[in-house]
Tab-separated table of C-alpha atoms in Angstrom:
chain	number	residue	atom	x	y	z
G	1	UNK	CA	-53.212	50.326	-125.542
G	2	UNK	CA	-52.069	52.853	-123.044
G	3	UNK	CA	-55.038	51.961	-120.812
G	4	UNK	CA	-53.950	48.304	-120.718
G	5	UNK	CA	-50.426	49.324	-119.992
G	6	UNK	CA	-51.445	51.369	-116.951
G	7	UNK	CA	-53.632	48.579	-115.733
G	8	UNK	CA	-50.786	46.068	-115.874
G	9	UNK	CA	-48.500	48.412	-114.019
G	10	UNK	CA	-51.015	48.797	-111.211
G	11	UNK	CA	-51.420	45.028	-110.963
G	12	UNK	CA	-47.685	44.530	-110.759
G	13	UNK	CA	-47.412	47.173	-108.050
G	14	UNK	CA	-50.170	45.539	-106.044
G	15	UNK	CA	-48.503	42.161	-106.412
G	16	UNK	CA	-45.191	43.588	-105.277
G	17	UNK	CA	-46.806	45.317	-102.330
G	18	UNK	CA	-48.689	42.148	-101.388
G	19	UNK	CA	-45.515	40.109	-101.584
G	20	UNK	CA	-43.695	42.658	-99.471
G	21	UNK	CA	-46.464	42.701	-96.905
G	22	UNK	CA	-46.504	38.900	-96.784
G	23	UNK	CA	-42.705	38.796	-96.403
G	24	UNK	CA	-42.901	41.422	-93.694
G	25	UNK	CA	-45.570	39.444	-91.872
G	26	UNK	CA	-43.506	36.271	-92.143
G	27	UNK	CA	-40.425	38.098	-90.860
G	28	UNK	CA	-42.338	39.578	-87.966
G	29	UNK	CA	-43.737	36.172	-87.094
G	30	UNK	CA	-40.295	34.673	-87.097
G	31	UNK	CA	-38.954	37.471	-84.981
G	32	UNK	CA	-41.838	37.078	-82.561
G	33	UNK	CA	-41.212	33.306	-82.317
G	34	UNK	CA	-37.470	33.760	-81.837
G	35	UNK	CA	-38.017	36.447	-79.253
G	36	UNK	CA	-40.442	34.202	-77.377
G	37	UNK	CA	-37.952	31.332	-77.444
G	38	UNK	CA	-35.172	33.565	-76.180
G	39	UNK	CA	-37.392	34.876	-73.429
G	40	UNK	CA	-38.185	31.314	-72.277
G	41	UNK	CA	-34.504	30.420	-72.286
G	42	UNK	CA	-33.650	33.559	-70.363
G	43	UNK	CA	-36.407	32.862	-67.877
G	44	UNK	CA	-35.166	29.278	-67.466
G	45	UNK	CA	-31.560	30.375	-66.997
G	46	UNK	CA	-32.627	33.089	-64.602
G	47	UNK	CA	-34.660	30.563	-62.627
G	48	UNK	CA	-31.725	28.168	-62.532
G	49	UNK	CA	-29.394	30.944	-61.400
G	50	UNK	CA	-31.846	31.957	-58.702
G	51	UNK	CA	-32.126	28.332	-57.561
G	52	UNK	CA	-28.341	27.942	-57.542
G	53	UNK	CA	-27.989	31.107	-55.479
G	54	UNK	CA	-30.584	29.791	-53.045
G	55	UNK	CA	-28.767	26.465	-52.717
G	56	UNK	CA	-25.447	28.263	-52.374
G	57	UNK	CA	-26.898	30.596	-49.757
G	58	UNK	CA	-28.374	27.637	-47.886
G	59	UNK	CA	-24.983	25.929	-48.055
G	60	UNK	CA	-23.238	28.980	-46.629
G	61	UNK	CA	-25.883	29.326	-43.930
G	62	UNK	CA	-25.674	25.654	-42.861
G	63	UNK	CA	-21.886	25.698	-42.978
G	64	UNK	CA	-21.424	28.765	-40.813
G	65	UNK	CA	-24.131	27.629	-38.410
G	66	UNK	CA	-22.294	24.311	-38.143
G	67	UNK	CA	-18.985	26.075	-37.523
G	68	UNK	CA	-20.638	28.265	-34.896
G	69	UNK	CA	-22.295	25.293	-33.169
G	70	UNK	CA	-19.022	23.393	-33.029
G	71	UNK	CA	-17.090	26.451	-31.874
G	72	UNK	CA	-19.502	26.932	-28.970
G	73	UNK	CA	-18.536	23.480	-27.706
G	74	UNK	CA	-14.811	24.285	-27.606
G	75	UNK	CA	-12.845	24.958	-24.456
G	76	UNK	CA	-14.345	22.134	-22.390
G	77	UNK	CA	-11.336	19.827	-22.596
G	78	UNK	CA	-8.342	19.122	-24.833
G	79	UNK	CA	-9.744	15.887	-26.253
G	80	UNK	CA	-13.008	17.563	-27.271
G	81	UNK	CA	-11.191	20.531	-28.841
G	82	UNK	CA	-9.077	18.178	-30.930
G	83	UNK	CA	-12.165	16.283	-32.057
G	84	UNK	CA	-13.938	19.541	-32.986
G	85	UNK	CA	-10.975	20.629	-35.125
G	86	UNK	CA	-11.151	17.324	-37.001
G	87	UNK	CA	-14.926	17.704	-37.447
G	88	UNK	CA	-14.596	21.271	-38.727
G	89	UNK	CA	-12.010	20.144	-41.258
G	90	UNK	CA	-14.321	17.363	-42.483
G	91	UNK	CA	-17.297	19.747	-42.754
G	92	UNK	CA	-15.146	22.190	-44.743
G	93	UNK	CA	-14.317	19.410	-47.213
G	94	UNK	CA	-18.014	18.584	-47.574
G	95	UNK	CA	-18.885	22.278	-48.047
G	96	UNK	CA	-16.296	22.659	-50.831
G	97	UNK	CA	-17.573	19.497	-52.517
G	98	UNK	CA	-21.172	20.825	-52.480
G	99	UNK	CA	-19.997	24.207	-53.797
G	100	UNK	CA	-18.379	22.419	-56.748
G	101	UNK	CA	-21.670	20.625	-57.438
G	102	UNK	CA	-23.454	23.995	-57.518
G	103	UNK	CA	-20.975	26.120	-59.460
G	104	UNK	CA	-19.032	23.741	-61.684
G	105	UNK	CA	-21.318	20.764	-62.219
G	106	UNK	CA	-24.620	22.680	-62.020
G	107	UNK	CA	-26.044	19.623	-60.238
G	108	UNK	CA	-28.438	21.245	-57.793
G	109	UNK	CA	-30.280	18.002	-57.013
G	110	UNK	CA	-27.082	16.312	-55.911
G	111	UNK	CA	-26.100	19.468	-54.047
G	112	UNK	CA	-29.370	19.435	-52.086
G	113	UNK	CA	-28.809	15.760	-51.167
G	114	UNK	CA	-25.316	16.628	-49.977
G	115	UNK	CA	-26.761	19.482	-47.913
G	116	UNK	CA	-28.997	16.989	-46.130
G	117	UNK	CA	-25.948	14.792	-45.545
G	118	UNK	CA	-24.070	17.819	-44.210
G	119	UNK	CA	-26.918	18.574	-41.783
G	120	UNK	CA	-27.052	14.936	-40.643
G	121	UNK	CA	-23.270	14.910	-40.207
G	122	UNK	CA	-23.438	18.063	-38.089
G	123	UNK	CA	-26.176	16.559	-35.915
G	124	UNK	CA	-24.025	13.462	-35.446
G	125	UNK	CA	-20.980	15.561	-34.540
G	126	UNK	CA	-22.949	17.589	-32.012
G	127	UNK	CA	-24.324	14.391	-30.446
G	128	UNK	CA	-20.820	12.877	-30.286
G	129	UNK	CA	-19.397	16.037	-28.758
G	130	UNK	CA	-22.206	16.245	-26.226
G	131	UNK	CA	-21.619	12.615	-25.246
G	132	UNK	CA	-17.874	13.173	-24.999
G	133	UNK	CA	-18.445	16.266	-22.859
G	134	UNK	CA	-20.908	14.358	-20.685
G	135	UNK	CA	-18.439	11.490	-20.300
G	136	UNK	CA	-15.685	13.963	-19.480
G	137	UNK	CA	-17.858	15.736	-16.914
G	138	UNK	CA	-18.764	12.390	-15.375
G	139	UNK	CA	-15.106	11.394	-15.226
G	140	UNK	CA	-14.253	14.771	-13.736
G	141	UNK	CA	-16.994	14.315	-11.153
G	142	UNK	CA	-15.784	10.802	-10.389
G	143	UNK	CA	-12.185	12.023	-10.148
G	144	UNK	CA	-13.302	14.805	-7.824
G	145	UNK	CA	-15.122	12.265	-5.682
G	146	UNK	CA	-12.093	9.977	-5.746
G	147	UNK	CA	-9.874	12.896	-4.748
G	148	UNK	CA	-12.208	13.738	-1.873
G	149	UNK	CA	-12.337	10.076	-0.838
G	150	UNK	CA	-8.543	9.923	-1.055
G	151	UNK	CA	-8.229	13.038	1.102
G	152	UNK	CA	-10.648	11.565	3.646
G	153	UNK	CA	-8.766	8.256	3.588
G	154	UNK	CA	-5.413	10.047	3.887
G	155	UNK	CA	-6.793	12.015	6.824
G	156	UNK	CA	-7.979	8.812	8.471
G	157	UNK	CA	-4.644	7.119	7.779
G	158	UNK	CA	-2.840	10.108	9.263
G	159	UNK	CA	-5.114	9.983	12.300
G	160	UNK	CA	-4.436	6.250	12.613
G	161	UNK	CA	-0.688	6.828	12.283
G	162	UNK	CA	-0.877	9.548	14.922
G	163	UNK	CA	-2.831	7.235	17.218
G	164	UNK	CA	-0.391	4.411	16.490
G	165	UNK	CA	2.512	6.718	17.308
G	166	UNK	CA	0.778	7.735	20.512
G	167	UNK	CA	0.090	4.087	21.318
G	168	UNK	CA	3.692	3.168	20.457
G	169	UNK	CA	4.934	5.984	22.662
G	170	UNK	CA	2.595	4.904	25.456
G	171	UNK	CA	3.666	1.290	24.929
G	172	UNK	CA	7.340	2.286	25.064
G	173	UNK	CA	6.637	4.215	28.261
G	174	UNK	CA	4.810	1.225	29.740
G	175	UNK	CA	7.635	-1.108	28.689
G	176	UNK	CA	10.169	1.242	30.242
G	177	UNK	CA	8.094	1.479	33.413
G	178	UNK	CA	7.626	-2.294	33.401
G	179	UNK	CA	11.363	-2.835	33.014
G	180	UNK	CA	12.009	-0.374	35.818
G	181	UNK	CA	9.443	-2.167	37.991
G	182	UNK	CA	10.917	-5.546	37.097
G	183	UNK	CA	14.388	-4.246	37.910
G	184	UNK	CA	13.127	-2.868	41.194
G	185	UNK	CA	11.215	-6.072	41.851
G	186	UNK	CA	14.302	-8.108	41.078
G	187	UNK	CA	16.345	-5.901	43.378
G	188	UNK	CA	13.778	-6.226	46.145
G	189	UNK	CA	13.432	-9.952	45.544
G	190	UNK	CA	17.171	-10.297	45.678
G	191	UNK	CA	17.178	-8.275	48.856
G	192	UNK	CA	14.395	-10.433	50.247
G	193	UNK	CA	16.178	-13.561	49.090
G	194	UNK	CA	19.402	-12.406	50.669
G	195	UNK	CA	17.488	-11.676	53.846
G	196	UNK	CA	15.860	-15.090	53.683
G	197	UNK	CA	19.149	-16.962	53.351
G	198	UNK	CA	19.753	-19.280	56.279
G	199	UNK	CA	23.334	-18.548	57.234
G	200	UNK	CA	25.667	-21.284	58.493
G	201	UNK	CA	28.255	-21.212	61.255
G	202	UNK	CA	30.777	-23.607	62.744
G	203	UNK	CA	31.421	-25.497	59.540
G	204	UNK	CA	33.574	-28.545	60.221
G	205	UNK	CA	34.916	-31.304	58.000
G	206	UNK	CA	36.079	-34.569	59.477
G	207	UNK	CA	37.721	-37.438	57.599
G	208	UNK	CA	36.282	-40.886	58.509
G	209	UNK	CA	37.031	-44.533	57.905
G	210	UNK	CA	34.038	-46.822	58.019
G	211	UNK	CA	34.502	-50.248	59.579
G	212	UNK	CA	32.674	-53.369	58.526
G	213	UNK	CA	30.394	-52.912	61.457
G	214	UNK	CA	29.477	-49.481	60.159
G	215	UNK	CA	31.239	-47.702	62.951
G	216	UNK	CA	32.988	-44.461	61.878
G	217	UNK	CA	36.594	-43.814	62.954
G	218	UNK	CA	38.184	-40.368	62.596
G	219	UNK	CA	41.167	-40.154	60.220
G	220	UNK	CA	43.438	-37.241	59.294
G	221	UNK	CA	45.445	-38.854	56.497
G	222	UNK	CA	43.940	-38.483	53.104
G	223	UNK	CA	44.816	-42.011	51.999
G	224	UNK	CA	42.809	-43.503	54.864
G	225	UNK	CA	39.677	-41.420	54.466
G	226	UNK	CA	36.596	-43.155	53.063
G	227	UNK	CA	34.066	-40.514	54.109
G	228	UNK	CA	33.873	-36.816	54.730
G	229	UNK	CA	31.479	-35.799	57.479
G	230	UNK	CA	30.526	-32.181	56.989
G	231	UNK	CA	28.642	-30.515	59.831
G	232	UNK	CA	27.424	-26.935	60.323
G	233	UNK	CA	24.938	-24.927	62.334
G	234	UNK	CA	21.971	-23.511	60.434
G	235	UNK	CA	21.413	-20.204	62.210
G	236	UNK	CA	18.050	-18.809	63.291
G	237	UNK	CA	16.268	-16.538	60.771
G	238	UNK	CA	12.814	-15.213	61.652
G	239	UNK	CA	12.302	-13.842	58.133
G	240	UNK	CA	12.199	-17.350	56.724
G	241	UNK	CA	9.008	-19.346	56.958
G	242	UNK	CA	9.411	-22.665	58.732
G	243	UNK	CA	9.565	-25.604	56.356
G	244	UNK	CA	11.875	-27.351	53.969
G	245	UNK	CA	15.300	-25.801	53.407
G	246	UNK	CA	17.980	-27.221	51.116
G	247	UNK	CA	21.709	-26.733	51.671
G	248	UNK	CA	24.192	-27.359	48.859
G	249	UNK	CA	27.760	-28.319	49.840
G	250	UNK	CA	30.700	-27.674	47.523
G	251	UNK	CA	34.017	-29.397	48.344
G	252	UNK	CA	37.030	-28.017	46.429
G	253	UNK	CA	40.257	-30.076	46.404
G	254	UNK	CA	43.799	-28.666	46.737
G	255	UNK	CA	43.991	-28.307	42.917
G	256	UNK	CA	40.903	-26.087	42.868
G	257	UNK	CA	38.634	-28.750	41.364
G	258	UNK	CA	35.157	-29.318	42.763
G	259	UNK	CA	34.655	-32.883	43.911
G	260	UNK	CA	31.532	-33.824	42.004
G	261	UNK	CA	30.175	-37.232	41.116
G	262	UNK	CA	26.602	-37.301	39.892
G	263	UNK	CA	26.174	-40.843	41.136
G	264	UNK	CA	27.043	-39.562	44.610
G	265	UNK	CA	24.655	-36.580	44.658
G	266	UNK	CA	26.518	-33.933	42.641
G	267	UNK	CA	24.723	-31.344	40.534
G	268	UNK	CA	24.607	-27.703	39.382
G	269	UNK	CA	22.785	-24.673	40.779
G	270	UNK	CA	22.507	-21.077	39.571
G	271	UNK	CA	24.261	-18.430	41.620
G	272	UNK	CA	21.685	-15.848	42.719
G	273	UNK	CA	24.448	-13.249	42.910
G	274	UNK	CA	25.687	-13.323	39.303
G	275	UNK	CA	23.557	-16.038	37.657
G	276	UNK	CA	26.645	-18.176	37.036
G	277	UNK	CA	26.638	-21.973	37.327
G	278	UNK	CA	27.898	-23.434	40.583
G	279	UNK	CA	28.771	-27.109	40.709
G	280	UNK	CA	28.095	-28.697	44.102
G	281	UNK	CA	29.309	-31.941	45.651
G	282	UNK	CA	26.239	-32.984	47.617
G	283	UNK	CA	23.111	-31.510	49.185
G	284	UNK	CA	20.900	-31.969	52.216
G	285	UNK	CA	17.271	-31.020	52.805
G	286	UNK	CA	16.155	-30.321	56.381
G	287	UNK	CA	12.947	-29.386	58.163
G	288	UNK	CA	13.818	-25.868	59.240
G	289	UNK	CA	12.059	-24.490	62.327
G	290	UNK	CA	13.507	-20.949	62.410
G	291	UNK	CA	15.799	-21.942	65.282
G	292	UNK	CA	19.502	-22.756	65.188
G	293	UNK	CA	20.064	-26.408	64.435
G	294	UNK	CA	23.050	-28.593	63.565
G	295	UNK	CA	23.157	-30.301	60.197
G	296	UNK	CA	25.563	-33.119	59.249
G	297	UNK	CA	26.113	-34.533	55.781
G	298	UNK	CA	28.104	-37.643	54.878
G	299	UNK	CA	29.840	-37.806	51.515
G	300	UNK	CA	31.786	-40.878	50.395
G	301	UNK	CA	34.347	-40.267	47.602
G	302	UNK	CA	34.804	-43.017	45.010
G	303	UNK	CA	38.607	-42.785	45.084
G	304	UNK	CA	41.529	-41.752	47.253
G	305	UNK	CA	41.618	-38.122	48.260
G	306	UNK	CA	44.649	-35.892	47.714
G	307	UNK	CA	46.447	-34.466	50.664
G	308	UNK	CA	46.383	-30.728	51.142
G	309	UNK	CA	43.919	-28.008	51.987
G	310	UNK	CA	40.258	-28.405	51.020
G	311	UNK	CA	37.736	-25.622	50.861
G	312	UNK	CA	34.146	-26.282	51.894
G	313	UNK	CA	31.361	-23.898	50.878
G	314	UNK	CA	27.678	-24.114	51.822
G	315	UNK	CA	24.910	-22.497	49.662
G	316	UNK	CA	21.288	-21.753	50.470
G	317	UNK	CA	18.834	-20.310	47.931
G	318	UNK	CA	21.727	-19.789	45.501
G	319	UNK	CA	23.669	-17.596	47.923
G	320	UNK	CA	26.850	-18.444	49.815
G	321	UNK	CA	25.675	-19.180	53.366
G	322	UNK	CA	29.086	-20.013	54.849
G	323	UNK	CA	32.522	-21.497	54.116
G	324	UNK	CA	35.483	-23.122	55.842
G	325	UNK	CA	38.705	-25.037	55.129
G	326	UNK	CA	40.249	-28.298	56.262
G	327	UNK	CA	43.699	-29.802	55.718
G	328	UNK	CA	44.319	-33.480	55.101
G	329	UNK	CA	47.731	-34.999	55.669
């Protein structure tokens, strides 16, 4: 009975040991499985962290390269600098948005897409800035050319003004010289004209009454006079060319009025002495031969003459050639 008891005890011990070994094996298997799972998760998380760091590093690299590229384009002109500041601000917003995708949202795929957009945006900005700089340089070049053209034009205008001033000065000098010559010419002409005046001597005025037969009878009473016979000697003047000479006779009555009737030969001449108008009573044209010759002119008044002293003046070439007086009773 004791042998059976020992045998049962050994069997129970073996069973217990077997159960313990089996439990230990199961526990070890579980621990190995759990450890493997944890290792995979850790590896996955580590890989994701490494990828996030790469994306973040790429973001930082692209961002600072973009800032550097834009900064290199500064200082060309005010408009470009202002545009670059606006572009840098926009790129900073995009960079912060991508950083949020990486850190907060853990969306690396979206972050990589945004990085491509950031790169494309930078390329566009650089192209725009380059075009703006090129346009500015072209405008500057054109403005420089315009300034040079303006300077050349201003120089030409100044030269033209100088020439015009010189021409105006020369013209003024010529006008002054011309006026002086004309004055001298006028003086000489006047002197020549004065020298060419045919003087008159022995001026006489005789009152006449004309009979039906045409015979003239001398009268001294004004109321009986129907005609004034005015005679004078045209003196010799060798300066004057032989030819036609006209003598203008002015008869002034006792009241100082010139006897002038246009129907009886009256008219007006210009005085060569002072350019004033001289009204004459009658005129006579003769064929002058440079020798002294007597000239007689008949003038018939339309009405009765006044008694008193009359003045008779004879003009030739606008100058007074001689004068005399006569009294009528």
